[in-house]
Amino acid sequence: MGNKKLKKMKKGKNNKTKYFIGIALALFCCYQMVHFLRENENLNGEKWAIQVSGSVGYIDYRHEADIAHAYQILRINGYKESHVVVFMADVAAGHGNNPRRGTLIHSDKTRDYYAGLPKDYCADNATQDNLIAVLLGHKLKIKGGSGKMIKTGPNDQIFFFYSGHGGEDRFQMPSPRFRSHIKKSVLANALKKKHADGGYKSMVVYINSCLAGDIGMKINPDLRIYILTCGAKREDCLAAYCNKEKGLKPPYPPKEYTVCVASEFGAAWMEHCEETDTTKVTLQQQFETVKKRVINSNVTQHGDLELAKQKLSVYFGSSKHMNFAYDNDG
């Protein structure tokens, strides 16, 4: 009887041990699943982008070059051409003063970022009304241009990048005929409506313009929009890669260029995207890197800062296969 009881007790202990091991494994699996879903929360959604160059002259070459370089990064990282909408004056590449006419260089002075760049809404079609219609997916309200818009759903991610001139209450739009602009309040209201319509899961907005910081005050964190601006509310943001004669610090563009070929902020975040694995680096880490690299203004975060914990790849795609070549939509 003693041996039977002893065996029974050992069996009971073994069963308890197995039970607790099972519980531990189940909890571990749940943790891993939650972690996986957080890291890949865009699995069921698609990526969309709007890129706006808000200037109209060759002197502002850098703004169109910013947009061109950003577009190439997105395409290389897996974005479909149909999912990126571009607004620009389309002046710099073909301008008579461009020493490499028909091209746009940027932080990499040997590459042409203009090749393959879509001209969805250029010149007189690059208006505030068209931008809002494209953002909200209102096809019937679009006048002119390619007609392309971002047809997003509740599981999608959006990246919005603006590079141009800003004022107290507005950002310039690249329509030379109408000298148009978009009021910051109008843009903020459009973003609120996009959220109310269930038009995205989360959004990242990068803005390179003077006096950009106050846009963050108009966007509530509950809209799930993370905003990075090149400077604070009343700060100017400067150019980079400028001709040595302008008195700015290196790096410099090729000596034949009399204009600045990149914005300081734009070059900083794009170079960071290209030199890192976007599947392993977060928006927060990019902010910290860009803040150090931009020395002439205070790069500032706004909006839903929880989104800064996400990986860059959620919005910029994966840079694992970056080779400056891309395929057509598949």
C-alpha positions as a printed Julia matrix, in Angstrom:
330×3 Matrix{Float64}:
   0.0    0.0     0.0
   2.86   2.31    0.83
   4.41   1.95   -2.64
   1.06   2.54   -4.36
   0.44   5.7    -2.37
   3.96   6.93   -3.15
   3.46   6.32   -6.88
   0.1    8.06   -6.76
   1.62  11.09   -5.02
   4.44  11.28   -7.59
   1.93  11.03  -10.42
  -0.08  13.87   -8.89
   3.03  16.05   -8.62
   3.94  15.29  -12.23
   0.44  16.25  -13.37
   0.65  19.55  -11.47
   4.05  20.24  -12.97
   2.72  19.55  -16.48
  -0.27  21.78  -15.76
   1.85  24.74  -14.69
   4.24  24.2   -17.6
   1.21  24.21  -19.91
  -0.06  27.44  -18.39
   3.38  29.02  -18.74
   3.64  27.96  -22.38
   0.15  29.28  -23.11
   0.99  32.65  -21.55
   4.26  32.79  -23.47
   2.44  32.03  -26.73
  -0.12  34.75  -25.98
   2.67  37.24  -25.29
   4.43  36.31  -28.52
   1.18  36.67  -30.48
   0.45  40.11  -29.01
   4.02  41.18  -29.74
   3.75  39.87  -33.3
   0.49  41.67  -33.91
   1.87  44.94  -32.54
   4.93  44.66  -34.73
   2.83  43.79  -37.77
  -0.36  45.69  -37.12
  -0.65  46.66  -40.76
  -0.92  43.07  -42.02
  -4.52  43.45  -43.1
  -4.18  46.99  -44.41
  -2.44  48.8   -47.22
  -0.05  51.73  -47.36
  -0.95  55.02  -49.04
   0.92  58.3   -49.36
   0.36  61.92  -50.34
   3.4   64.06  -51.15
   3.21  67.81  -51.63
   5.92  70.2   -52.79
   4.64  73.62  -51.8
   6.72  75.98  -53.91
   6.67  77.33  -57.45
  10.16  78.52  -58.47
  13.54  77.11  -59.4
  15.02  78.84  -56.37
  13.06  76.32  -54.29
  14.52  73.32  -56.12
  14.96  71.56  -52.76
  11.23  71.13  -52.17
  10.6   69.26  -55.41
  13.79  67.27  -54.85
  12.53  66.34  -51.36
   9.32  64.97  -52.83
  11.13  63.13  -55.62
  13.53  61.41  -53.22
  10.75  60.48  -50.8
   8.74  58.98  -53.66
  11.64  56.79  -54.73
  12.11  55.51  -51.18
   8.46  54.48  -50.96
   8.51  52.76  -54.34
  11.7   50.86  -53.61
  10.21  49.78  -50.29
   7.17  48.22  -51.89
   4.62  50.98  -52.42
   2.45  50.67  -55.52
   2.63  53.63  -57.88
  -1.15  53.9   -57.66
  -0.89  54.36  -53.9
   1.31  57.48  -53.97
  -0.2   60.82  -55.02
   2.16  63.69  -55.9
   1.43  67.44  -55.89
   4.1   69.75  -57.31
   4.67  72.71  -59.62
   7.09  70.58  -61.69
   9.37  73.52  -62.41
  12.86  72.61  -61.18
  13.75  69.61  -63.33
  13.05  71.27  -66.67
  14.21  74.76  -65.74
  16.81  76.42  -67.94
  19.08  77.08  -64.95
  19.19  73.4   -63.98
  22.73  72.25  -64.88
  21.43  68.68  -65.3
  18.23  69.51  -67.06
  15.49  66.9   -66.78
  16.81  65.53  -63.49
  16.59  66.21  -59.76
  19.41  65.35  -57.4
  19.15  65.36  -53.61
  21.28  64.1   -50.75
  22.86  61.53  -53.07
  24.37  63.84  -55.64
  24.88  61.13  -58.27
  21.29  59.89  -58.54
  18.39  61.22  -60.56
  15.31  61.13  -58.33
  13.05  62.68  -60.96
  12.94  59.64  -63.23
   9.61  57.84  -62.85
   8.12  60.49  -60.6
   4.36  60.77  -61.33
   2.97  64.23  -62.02
  -0.51  63.71  -60.61
  -1.43  67.3   -59.77
   0.92  69.92  -61.17
   0.81  73.7   -61.5
  -2.8   74.94  -61.72
  -4.15  71.52  -60.69
  -2.13  71.51  -57.46
  -4.72  73.34  -55.39
  -6.11  73.19  -51.88
  -9.44  71.86  -53.13
  -7.84  69.02  -55.05
  -5.61  68.11  -52.12
  -8.6   67.84  -49.78
 -10.59  65.85  -52.36
  -7.67  63.45  -52.88
  -7.21  63.0   -49.13
 -10.9   62.34  -48.5
 -11.39  60.2   -51.61
 -13.97  62.53  -53.18
 -13.45  61.73  -56.86
 -16.25  63.98  -58.13
 -14.67  67.01  -56.47
 -11.3   66.57  -58.18
 -10.73  69.05  -61.01
  -7.95  68.25  -63.45
  -4.86  66.2   -62.81
  -4.57  62.42  -62.95
  -7.71  61.82  -60.88
  -5.68  59.6   -58.56
  -6.75  59.65  -54.91
  -6.12  57.62  -51.78
  -8.9   55.04  -51.52
  -8.21  53.99  -47.96
 -10.13  51.86  -45.5
 -10.17  51.42  -41.7
  -7.16  49.08  -41.68
  -4.88  51.22  -43.85
  -1.88  53.4   -43.03
  -1.25  56.82  -44.55
   1.99  58.77  -44.89
   1.61  62.49  -45.65
   4.73  64.52  -46.49
   4.78  68.25  -47.16
   7.89  70.21  -48.11
   7.46  73.88  -48.91
   6.79  77.29  -47.42
   4.64  77.95  -44.38
   3.16  80.99  -42.69
   1.24  81.81  -39.53
  -1.93  80.04  -40.65
  -1.16  78.35  -43.95
   1.07  76.2   -46.12
   1.8   77.23  -49.68
   0.48  75.1   -52.55
   2.37  74.77  -55.86
  -0.11  76.49  -58.13
   1.75  79.46  -59.71
  -1.29  80.94  -61.43
  -3.49  81.13  -58.34
  -0.72  81.65  -55.75
  -2.71  79.15  -53.75
  -2.26  77.89  -50.24
  -3.94  75.54  -47.81
  -4.93  76.86  -44.44
  -3.69  74.82  -41.52
  -7.2   74.77  -40.05
  -8.59  73.39  -43.33
  -5.98  70.64  -43.41
  -6.64  69.8   -39.75
 -10.4   69.61  -40.34
  -9.88  67.35  -43.35
  -7.78  65.0   -41.25
 -10.47  64.95  -38.57
 -13.1   64.08  -41.18
 -10.88  61.34  -42.61
 -10.71  59.84  -39.13
 -14.46  60.21  -38.53
 -15.13  58.42  -41.84
 -12.98  55.46  -40.75
 -10.56  56.29  -43.53
  -7.39  54.92  -41.91
  -5.99  52.94  -39.02
  -3.12  55.31  -38.32
  -1.3   58.12  -40.07
   2.14  59.71  -40.05
   2.59  63.35  -41.16
   6.03  64.85  -41.81
   6.15  68.6   -42.49
   9.11  70.61  -43.69
   8.2   74.3   -43.64
   8.74  77.4   -41.6
   6.3   77.94  -38.73
   5.11  74.34  -38.98
   5.01  73.44  -35.31
   1.57  74.83  -34.54
  -0.14  72.28  -36.81
   0.32  69.83  -33.95
  -1.88  71.98  -31.72
  -4.77  71.46  -34.14
  -4.56  67.63  -34.14
  -5.84  65.7   -31.13
  -3.91  62.55  -30.16
  -7.1   60.46  -30.34
  -7.08  60.89  -34.14
  -4.2   58.36  -34.28
  -2.0   60.76  -36.21
   1.71  61.13  -35.42
   3.26  64.37  -36.66
   6.91  65.32  -37.06
   7.76  68.92  -37.98
  11.12  70.36  -38.92
  10.78  73.05  -36.28
   8.71  74.5   -33.48
   5.74  76.85  -33.78
   7.61  80.02  -34.7
  10.81  78.6   -36.17
  12.22  78.82  -39.65
  13.57  75.63  -41.24
  16.64  75.8   -43.46
  17.97  74.16  -46.57
  20.9   71.77  -46.95
  23.35  70.72  -49.65
  23.76  74.35  -50.68
  26.32  75.99  -52.91
  29.41  76.85  -50.88
  29.01  80.54  -51.68
  25.77  80.68  -49.67
  27.86  80.41  -46.51
  26.22  77.27  -45.12
  28.15  74.31  -43.79
  28.91  71.19  -45.9
  27.96  68.88  -47.44
  27.76  70.79  -50.7
  26.11  69.88  -54.02
  28.17  69.69  -57.23
  29.71  73.11  -57.85
  27.55  73.83  -60.92
  24.43  74.06  -58.73
  23.6   77.58  -57.53
  20.59  76.41  -55.48
  20.15  74.24  -52.4
  19.17  70.74  -53.51
  17.6   69.42  -50.28
  15.94  70.6   -47.1
  17.86  69.9   -43.91
  14.92  68.02  -42.4
  14.07  66.09  -45.58
  17.65  64.96  -46.14
  17.92  63.87  -42.5
  14.91  61.55  -42.39
  15.41  60.15  -45.88
  19.08  59.38  -45.33
  18.12  57.65  -42.09
  15.53  55.51  -43.9
  18.12  54.44  -46.46
  20.87  53.58  -44.02
  18.78  51.5   -41.62
  16.51  48.45  -41.63
  13.05  49.97  -41.43
  11.62  46.74  -40.0
  13.79  47.12  -36.9
  13.84  50.88  -36.25
  10.94  52.82  -34.74
   9.55  56.25  -35.53
  10.82  57.34  -32.11
  14.34  56.27  -32.98
  14.12  58.13  -36.26
  12.96  61.26  -34.43
  15.95  61.06  -32.07
  18.35  60.63  -34.99
  16.82  63.39  -37.11
  16.7   65.79  -34.15
  20.47  65.4   -33.77
  21.18  65.85  -37.46
  19.02  68.93  -37.96
  21.07  71.69  -36.34
  19.26  74.84  -37.51
  15.81  74.16  -36.01
  14.19  72.07  -33.3
  12.55  69.0   -34.82
   9.34  68.45  -32.86
   6.85  65.62  -32.28
   3.08  66.13  -32.06
  -0.15  64.17  -32.02
  -0.4   60.53  -30.96
   3.07  59.82  -29.59
   2.13  56.18  -28.92
   2.46  55.63  -32.66
   6.14  56.52  -32.39
   6.68  53.03  -30.97
   5.84  51.53  -34.36
   8.46  50.47  -36.85
   9.29  52.69  -39.81
   8.21  49.91  -42.17
   4.57  50.35  -41.15
   4.55  53.65  -43.08
   7.64  53.62  -45.32
   7.71  49.97  -46.32
  10.61  47.59  -45.97
  14.13  48.67  -46.87
  15.61  45.15  -46.82
  15.83  45.02  -50.59
  16.68  48.65  -51.32
  18.58  48.77  -54.61
  17.18  51.89  -56.28
  15.19  49.85  -58.76
  11.5   49.14  -58.65
   8.87  47.19  -60.5
   5.55  48.32  -61.86
   2.39  47.6   -59.91
   1.81  43.91  -59.52
